[in-house]
Amino acid sequence: KGQDDAASRRKQCEARERDNDHLSDLLAKRLQSIEVRQAGLDEAAFAARLDRREAELADAELATAMLEEERGAEEERRRQTLAAQRADEEFVRALLAEERRGRAGAPPGAEEGA
Protein backbone atom coordinates (compact mmCIF):
# COMPACT_ATOMS: atom_id res chain seq x y z
CA LYS A 1 0.00 0.00 0.00
CA GLY A 2 2.93 2.36 0.66
CA GLN A 3 4.19 1.84 -2.86
CA ASP A 4 0.74 2.54 -4.27
CA ASP A 5 0.57 5.79 -2.30
CA ALA A 6 4.04 6.80 -3.50
CA ALA A 7 3.16 5.92 -7.09
CA SER A 8 -0.10 7.82 -6.78
CA ARG A 9 1.70 10.87 -5.38
CA ARG A 10 4.27 10.64 -8.18
CA LYS A 11 1.51 10.53 -10.79
CA GLN A 12 -0.25 13.50 -9.19
CA CYS A 13 3.03 15.38 -9.03
CA GLU A 14 3.74 14.61 -12.70
CA ALA A 15 0.20 15.66 -13.64
CA ARG A 16 0.62 18.96 -11.75
CA GLU A 17 3.96 19.54 -13.49
CA ARG A 18 2.36 18.84 -16.87
CA ASP A 19 -0.50 21.18 -16.01
CA ASN A 20 1.94 23.81 -14.79
CA ASP A 21 4.04 23.37 -17.92
CA HIS A 22 0.90 23.66 -20.02
CA LEU A 23 -0.14 26.83 -18.16
CA SER A 24 3.38 28.21 -18.52
CA ASP A 25 3.24 27.52 -22.25
CA LEU A 26 -0.16 29.21 -22.49
CA LEU A 27 1.07 32.24 -20.54
CA ALA A 28 4.21 32.44 -22.66
CA LYS A 29 2.14 32.30 -25.85
CA ARG A 30 -0.25 34.94 -24.48
CA LEU A 31 2.62 37.26 -23.53
CA GLN A 32 4.24 36.69 -26.89
CA SER A 33 0.94 37.50 -28.60
CA ILE A 34 0.64 40.72 -26.59
CA GLU A 35 4.23 41.67 -27.37
CA VAL A 36 3.77 40.97 -31.07
CA ARG A 37 0.54 42.97 -31.15
CA GLN A 38 2.17 45.82 -29.22
CA ALA A 39 5.17 45.75 -31.54
CA GLY A 40 2.80 45.83 -34.51
CA LEU A 41 0.98 48.81 -33.05
CA ASP A 42 4.29 50.50 -32.34
CA GLU A 43 5.42 49.80 -35.90
CA ALA A 44 2.13 51.10 -37.27
CA ALA A 45 2.36 54.24 -35.13
CA PHE A 46 5.96 54.76 -36.18
CA ALA A 47 5.07 54.23 -39.84
CA ALA A 48 2.17 56.68 -39.52
CA ARG A 49 4.46 59.27 -37.94
CA LEU A 50 7.07 58.61 -40.61
CA ASP A 51 4.46 58.86 -43.38
CA ARG A 52 3.15 62.09 -41.85
CA ARG A 53 6.68 63.52 -41.65
CA GLU A 54 7.39 62.47 -45.24
CA ALA A 55 4.12 64.06 -46.39
CA GLU A 56 4.90 67.28 -44.49
CA LEU A 57 8.39 67.34 -45.98
CA ALA A 58 7.02 66.73 -49.49
CA ASP A 59 4.42 69.49 -48.97
CA ALA A 60 7.12 71.89 -47.77
CA GLU A 61 9.34 71.06 -50.75
CA LEU A 62 6.42 71.55 -53.14
CA ALA A 63 5.50 74.87 -51.52
CA THR A 64 9.12 76.03 -51.75
CA ALA A 65 9.34 75.02 -55.40
CA MET A 66 6.06 76.79 -56.20
CA LEU A 67 7.21 79.92 -54.35
CA GLU A 68 10.52 79.93 -56.22
CA GLU A 69 8.69 79.47 -59.51
CA GLU A 70 6.32 82.32 -58.66
CA ARG A 71 9.25 84.56 -57.68
CA GLY A 72 10.99 83.72 -60.95
CA ALA A 73 7.84 84.50 -62.93
CA GLU A 74 7.40 87.79 -61.05
CA GLU A 75 11.02 88.73 -61.74
CA GLU A 76 10.54 87.91 -65.44
CA ARG A 77 7.38 90.09 -65.53
CA ARG A 78 9.37 92.95 -63.96
CA ARG A 79 12.14 92.54 -66.52
CA GLN A 80 9.64 92.54 -69.38
CA THR A 81 7.87 95.60 -68.00
CA LEU A 82 11.17 97.45 -67.58
CA ALA A 83 12.26 96.45 -71.09
CA ALA A 84 8.92 97.68 -72.51
CA GLN A 85 9.27 100.97 -70.62
CA ARG A 86 12.80 101.44 -71.94
CA ALA A 87 11.66 100.64 -75.48
CA ASP A 88 8.85 103.19 -75.13
CA GLU A 89 11.32 105.80 -73.86
CA GLU A 90 13.67 105.10 -76.76
CA PHE A 91 10.78 105.38 -79.22
CA VAL A 92 9.73 108.73 -77.73
CA ARG A 93 13.33 109.99 -77.87
CA ALA A 94 13.60 108.88 -81.49
CA LEU A 95 10.33 110.64 -82.37
CA LEU A 96 11.46 113.81 -80.62
CA ALA A 97 14.83 113.68 -82.37
CA GLU A 98 13.09 113.13 -85.72
CA GLU A 99 10.77 116.01 -85.02
CA ARG A 100 13.68 118.29 -84.10
CA ARG A 101 15.54 117.31 -87.24
CA GLY A 102 12.44 117.96 -89.28
CA ARG A 103 11.98 121.41 -87.76
CA ALA A 104 15.63 122.26 -88.14
CA GLY A 105 15.59 121.39 -91.85
CA ALA A 106 12.18 122.91 -92.66
CA PRO A 107 11.85 126.39 -94.10
CA PRO A 108 10.53 129.03 -91.70
CA GLY A 109 6.75 129.00 -91.40
CA ALA A 110 6.44 125.45 -92.81
CA GLU A 111 5.13 124.16 -89.51
CA GLU A 112 2.29 126.63 -89.42
CA GLY A 113 0.82 125.37 -92.66
CA ALA A 114 1.01 121.76 -91.71
PDB file of C-alpha atoms in Angstrom:
ATOM      1  CA  LYS A   1       0.000   0.000   0.000  1.00  0.00           C
ATOM      2  CA  GLY A   2       2.929   2.364   0.657  1.00  0.00           C
ATOM      3  CA  GLN A   3       4.186   1.839  -2.863  1.00  0.00           C
ATOM      4  CA  ASP A   4       0.743   2.539  -4.267  1.00  0.00           C
ATOM      5  CA  ASP A   5       0.573   5.794  -2.295  1.00  0.00           C
ATOM      6  CA  ALA A   6       4.041   6.800  -3.496  1.00  0.00           C
ATOM      7  CA  ALA A   7       3.159   5.925  -7.093  1.00  0.00           C
ATOM      8  CA  SER A   8      -0.104   7.819  -6.784  1.00  0.00           C
ATOM      9  CA  ARG A   9       1.696  10.871  -5.384  1.00  0.00           C
ATOM     10  CA  ARG A  10       4.266  10.637  -8.177  1.00  0.00           C
ATOM     11  CA  LYS A  11       1.508  10.528 -10.790  1.00  0.00           C
ATOM     12  CA  GLN A  12      -0.246  13.503  -9.186  1.00  0.00           C
ATOM     13  CA  CYS A  13       3.031  15.383  -9.033  1.00  0.00           C
ATOM     14  CA  GLU A  14       3.741  14.609 -12.700  1.00  0.00           C
ATOM     15  CA  ALA A  15       0.203  15.655 -13.641  1.00  0.00           C
ATOM     16  CA  ARG A  16       0.624  18.963 -11.752  1.00  0.00           C
ATOM     17  CA  GLU A  17       3.961  19.536 -13.491  1.00  0.00           C
ATOM     18  CA  ARG A  18       2.362  18.835 -16.866  1.00  0.00           C
ATOM     19  CA  ASP A  19      -0.502  21.178 -16.007  1.00  0.00           C
ATOM     20  CA  ASN A  20       1.939  23.814 -14.792  1.00  0.00           C
ATOM     21  CA  ASP A  21       4.036  23.375 -17.922  1.00  0.00           C
ATOM     22  CA  HIS A  22       0.901  23.662 -20.016  1.00  0.00           C
ATOM     23  CA  LEU A  23      -0.144  26.834 -18.157  1.00  0.00           C
ATOM     24  CA  SER A  24       3.381  28.208 -18.517  1.00  0.00           C
ATOM     25  CA  ASP A  25       3.244  27.525 -22.246  1.00  0.00           C
ATOM     26  CA  LEU A  26      -0.165  29.208 -22.489  1.00  0.00           C
ATOM     27  CA  LEU A  27       1.074  32.237 -20.544  1.00  0.00           C
ATOM     28  CA  ALA A  28       4.211  32.439 -22.664  1.00  0.00           C
ATOM     29  CA  LYS A  29       2.138  32.301 -25.848  1.00  0.00           C
ATOM     30  CA  ARG A  30      -0.250  34.940 -24.483  1.00  0.00           C
ATOM     31  CA  LEU A  31       2.622  37.256 -23.533  1.00  0.00           C
ATOM     32  CA  GLN A  32       4.236  36.694 -26.888  1.00  0.00           C
ATOM     33  CA  SER A  33       0.944  37.502 -28.603  1.00  0.00           C
ATOM     34  CA  ILE A  34       0.641  40.722 -26.585  1.00  0.00           C
ATOM     35  CA  GLU A  35       4.232  41.674 -27.372  1.00  0.00           C
ATOM     36  CA  VAL A  36       3.766  40.974 -31.073  1.00  0.00           C
ATOM     37  CA  ARG A  37       0.542  42.970 -31.155  1.00  0.00           C
ATOM     38  CA  GLN A  38       2.165  45.824 -29.219  1.00  0.00           C
ATOM     39  CA  ALA A  39       5.165  45.751 -31.545  1.00  0.00           C
ATOM     40  CA  GLY A  40       2.803  45.833 -34.508  1.00  0.00           C
ATOM     41  CA  LEU A  41       0.978  48.807 -33.053  1.00  0.00           C
ATOM     42  CA  ASP A  42       4.287  50.496 -32.336  1.00  0.00           C
ATOM     43  CA  GLU A  43       5.416  49.802 -35.899  1.00  0.00           C
ATOM     44  CA  ALA A  44       2.127  51.098 -37.269  1.00  0.00           C
ATOM     45  CA  ALA A  45       2.358  54.242 -35.135  1.00  0.00           C
ATOM     46  CA  PHE A  46       5.963  54.764 -36.184  1.00  0.00           C
ATOM     47  CA  ALA A  47       5.066  54.225 -39.835  1.00  0.00           C
ATOM     48  CA  ALA A  48       2.172  56.681 -39.518  1.00  0.00           C
ATOM     49  CA  ARG A  49       4.464  59.275 -37.942  1.00  0.00           C
ATOM     50  CA  LEU A  50       7.066  58.614 -40.612  1.00  0.00           C
ATOM     51  CA  ASP A  51       4.457  58.858 -43.378  1.00  0.00           C
ATOM     52  CA  ARG A  52       3.146  62.086 -41.850  1.00  0.00           C
ATOM     53  CA  ARG A  53       6.676  63.519 -41.653  1.00  0.00           C
ATOM     54  CA  GLU A  54       7.386  62.467 -45.239  1.00  0.00           C
ATOM     55  CA  ALA A  55       4.120  64.057 -46.385  1.00  0.00           C
ATOM     56  CA  GLU A  56       4.903  67.276 -44.490  1.00  0.00           C
ATOM     57  CA  LEU A  57       8.390  67.336 -45.985  1.00  0.00           C
ATOM     58  CA  ALA A  58       7.025  66.732 -49.489  1.00  0.00           C
ATOM     59  CA  ASP A  59       4.424  69.487 -48.968  1.00  0.00           C
ATOM     60  CA  ALA A  60       7.119  71.889 -47.769  1.00  0.00           C
ATOM     61  CA  GLU A  61       9.337  71.062 -50.748  1.00  0.00           C
ATOM     62  CA  LEU A  62       6.419  71.550 -53.137  1.00  0.00           C
ATOM     63  CA  ALA A  63       5.499  74.871 -51.517  1.00  0.00           C
ATOM     64  CA  THR A  64       9.118  76.029 -51.749  1.00  0.00           C
ATOM     65  CA  ALA A  65       9.335  75.020 -55.401  1.00  0.00           C
ATOM     66  CA  MET A  66       6.064  76.792 -56.196  1.00  0.00           C
ATOM     67  CA  LEU A  67       7.211  79.919 -54.352  1.00  0.00           C
ATOM     68  CA  GLU A  68      10.524  79.926 -56.217  1.00  0.00           C
ATOM     69  CA  GLU A  69       8.689  79.465 -59.514  1.00  0.00           C
ATOM     70  CA  GLU A  70       6.320  82.322 -58.660  1.00  0.00           C
ATOM     71  CA  ARG A  71       9.246  84.557 -57.682  1.00  0.00           C
ATOM     72  CA  GLY A  72      10.990  83.721 -60.949  1.00  0.00           C
ATOM     73  CA  ALA A  73       7.839  84.499 -62.929  1.00  0.00           C
ATOM     74  CA  GLU A  74       7.400  87.792 -61.049  1.00  0.00           C
ATOM     75  CA  GLU A  75      11.025  88.729 -61.739  1.00  0.00           C
ATOM     76  CA  GLU A  76      10.536  87.910 -65.436  1.00  0.00           C
ATOM     77  CA  ARG A  77       7.384  90.090 -65.532  1.00  0.00           C
ATOM     78  CA  ARG A  78       9.366  92.950 -63.955  1.00  0.00           C
ATOM     79  CA  ARG A  79      12.145  92.541 -66.523  1.00  0.00           C
ATOM     80  CA  GLN A  80       9.644  92.538 -69.379  1.00  0.00           C
ATOM     81  CA  THR A  81       7.868  95.605 -68.000  1.00  0.00           C
ATOM     82  CA  LEU A  82      11.167  97.447 -67.576  1.00  0.00           C
ATOM     83  CA  ALA A  83      12.259  96.451 -71.091  1.00  0.00           C
ATOM     84  CA  ALA A  84       8.924  97.679 -72.506  1.00  0.00           C
ATOM     85  CA  GLN A  85       9.266 100.972 -70.624  1.00  0.00           C
ATOM     86  CA  ARG A  86      12.801 101.436 -71.940  1.00  0.00           C
ATOM     87  CA  ALA A  87      11.658 100.636 -75.477  1.00  0.00           C
ATOM     88  CA  ASP A  88       8.850 103.191 -75.132  1.00  0.00           C
ATOM     89  CA  GLU A  89      11.315 105.802 -73.856  1.00  0.00           C
ATOM     90  CA  GLU A  90      13.670 105.097 -76.763  1.00  0.00           C
ATOM     91  CA  PHE A  91      10.779 105.378 -79.216  1.00  0.00           C
ATOM     92  CA  VAL A  92       9.725 108.729 -77.727  1.00  0.00           C
ATOM     93  CA  ARG A  93      13.325 109.993 -77.868  1.00  0.00           C
ATOM     94  CA  ALA A  94      13.600 108.877 -81.486  1.00  0.00           C
ATOM     95  CA  LEU A  95      10.334 110.644 -82.367  1.00  0.00           C
ATOM     96  CA  LEU A  96      11.461 113.813 -80.618  1.00  0.00           C
ATOM     97  CA  ALA A  97      14.831 113.681 -82.371  1.00  0.00           C
ATOM     98  CA  GLU A  98      13.094 113.126 -85.720  1.00  0.00           C
ATOM     99  CA  GLU A  99      10.767 116.009 -85.023  1.00  0.00           C
ATOM    100  CA  ARG A 100      13.676 118.294 -84.096  1.00  0.00           C
ATOM    101  CA  ARG A 101      15.542 117.310 -87.242  1.00  0.00           C
ATOM    102  CA  GLY A 102      12.437 117.961 -89.277  1.00  0.00           C
ATOM    103  CA  ARG A 103      11.980 121.408 -87.759  1.00  0.00           C
ATOM    104  CA  ALA A 104      15.628 122.258 -88.141  1.00  0.00           C
ATOM    105  CA  GLY A 105      15.589 121.395 -91.848  1.00  0.00           C
ATOM    106  CA  ALA A 106      12.178 122.906 -92.660  1.00  0.00           C
ATOM    107  CA  PRO A 107      11.855 126.391 -94.101  1.00  0.00           C
ATOM    108  CA  PRO A 108      10.532 129.035 -91.704  1.00  0.00           C
ATOM    109  CA  GLY A 109       6.755 128.999 -91.396  1.00  0.00           C
ATOM    110  CA  ALA A 110       6.441 125.451 -92.811  1.00  0.00           C
ATOM    111  CA  GLU A 111       5.130 124.156 -89.511  1.00  0.00           C
ATOM    112  CA  GLU A 112       2.285 126.626 -89.415  1.00  0.00           C
ATOM    113  CA  GLY A 113       0.819 125.375 -92.664  1.00  0.00           C
ATOM    114  CA  ALA A 114       1.008 121.758 -91.712  1.00  0.00           C
TER     115      ALA A 114
END
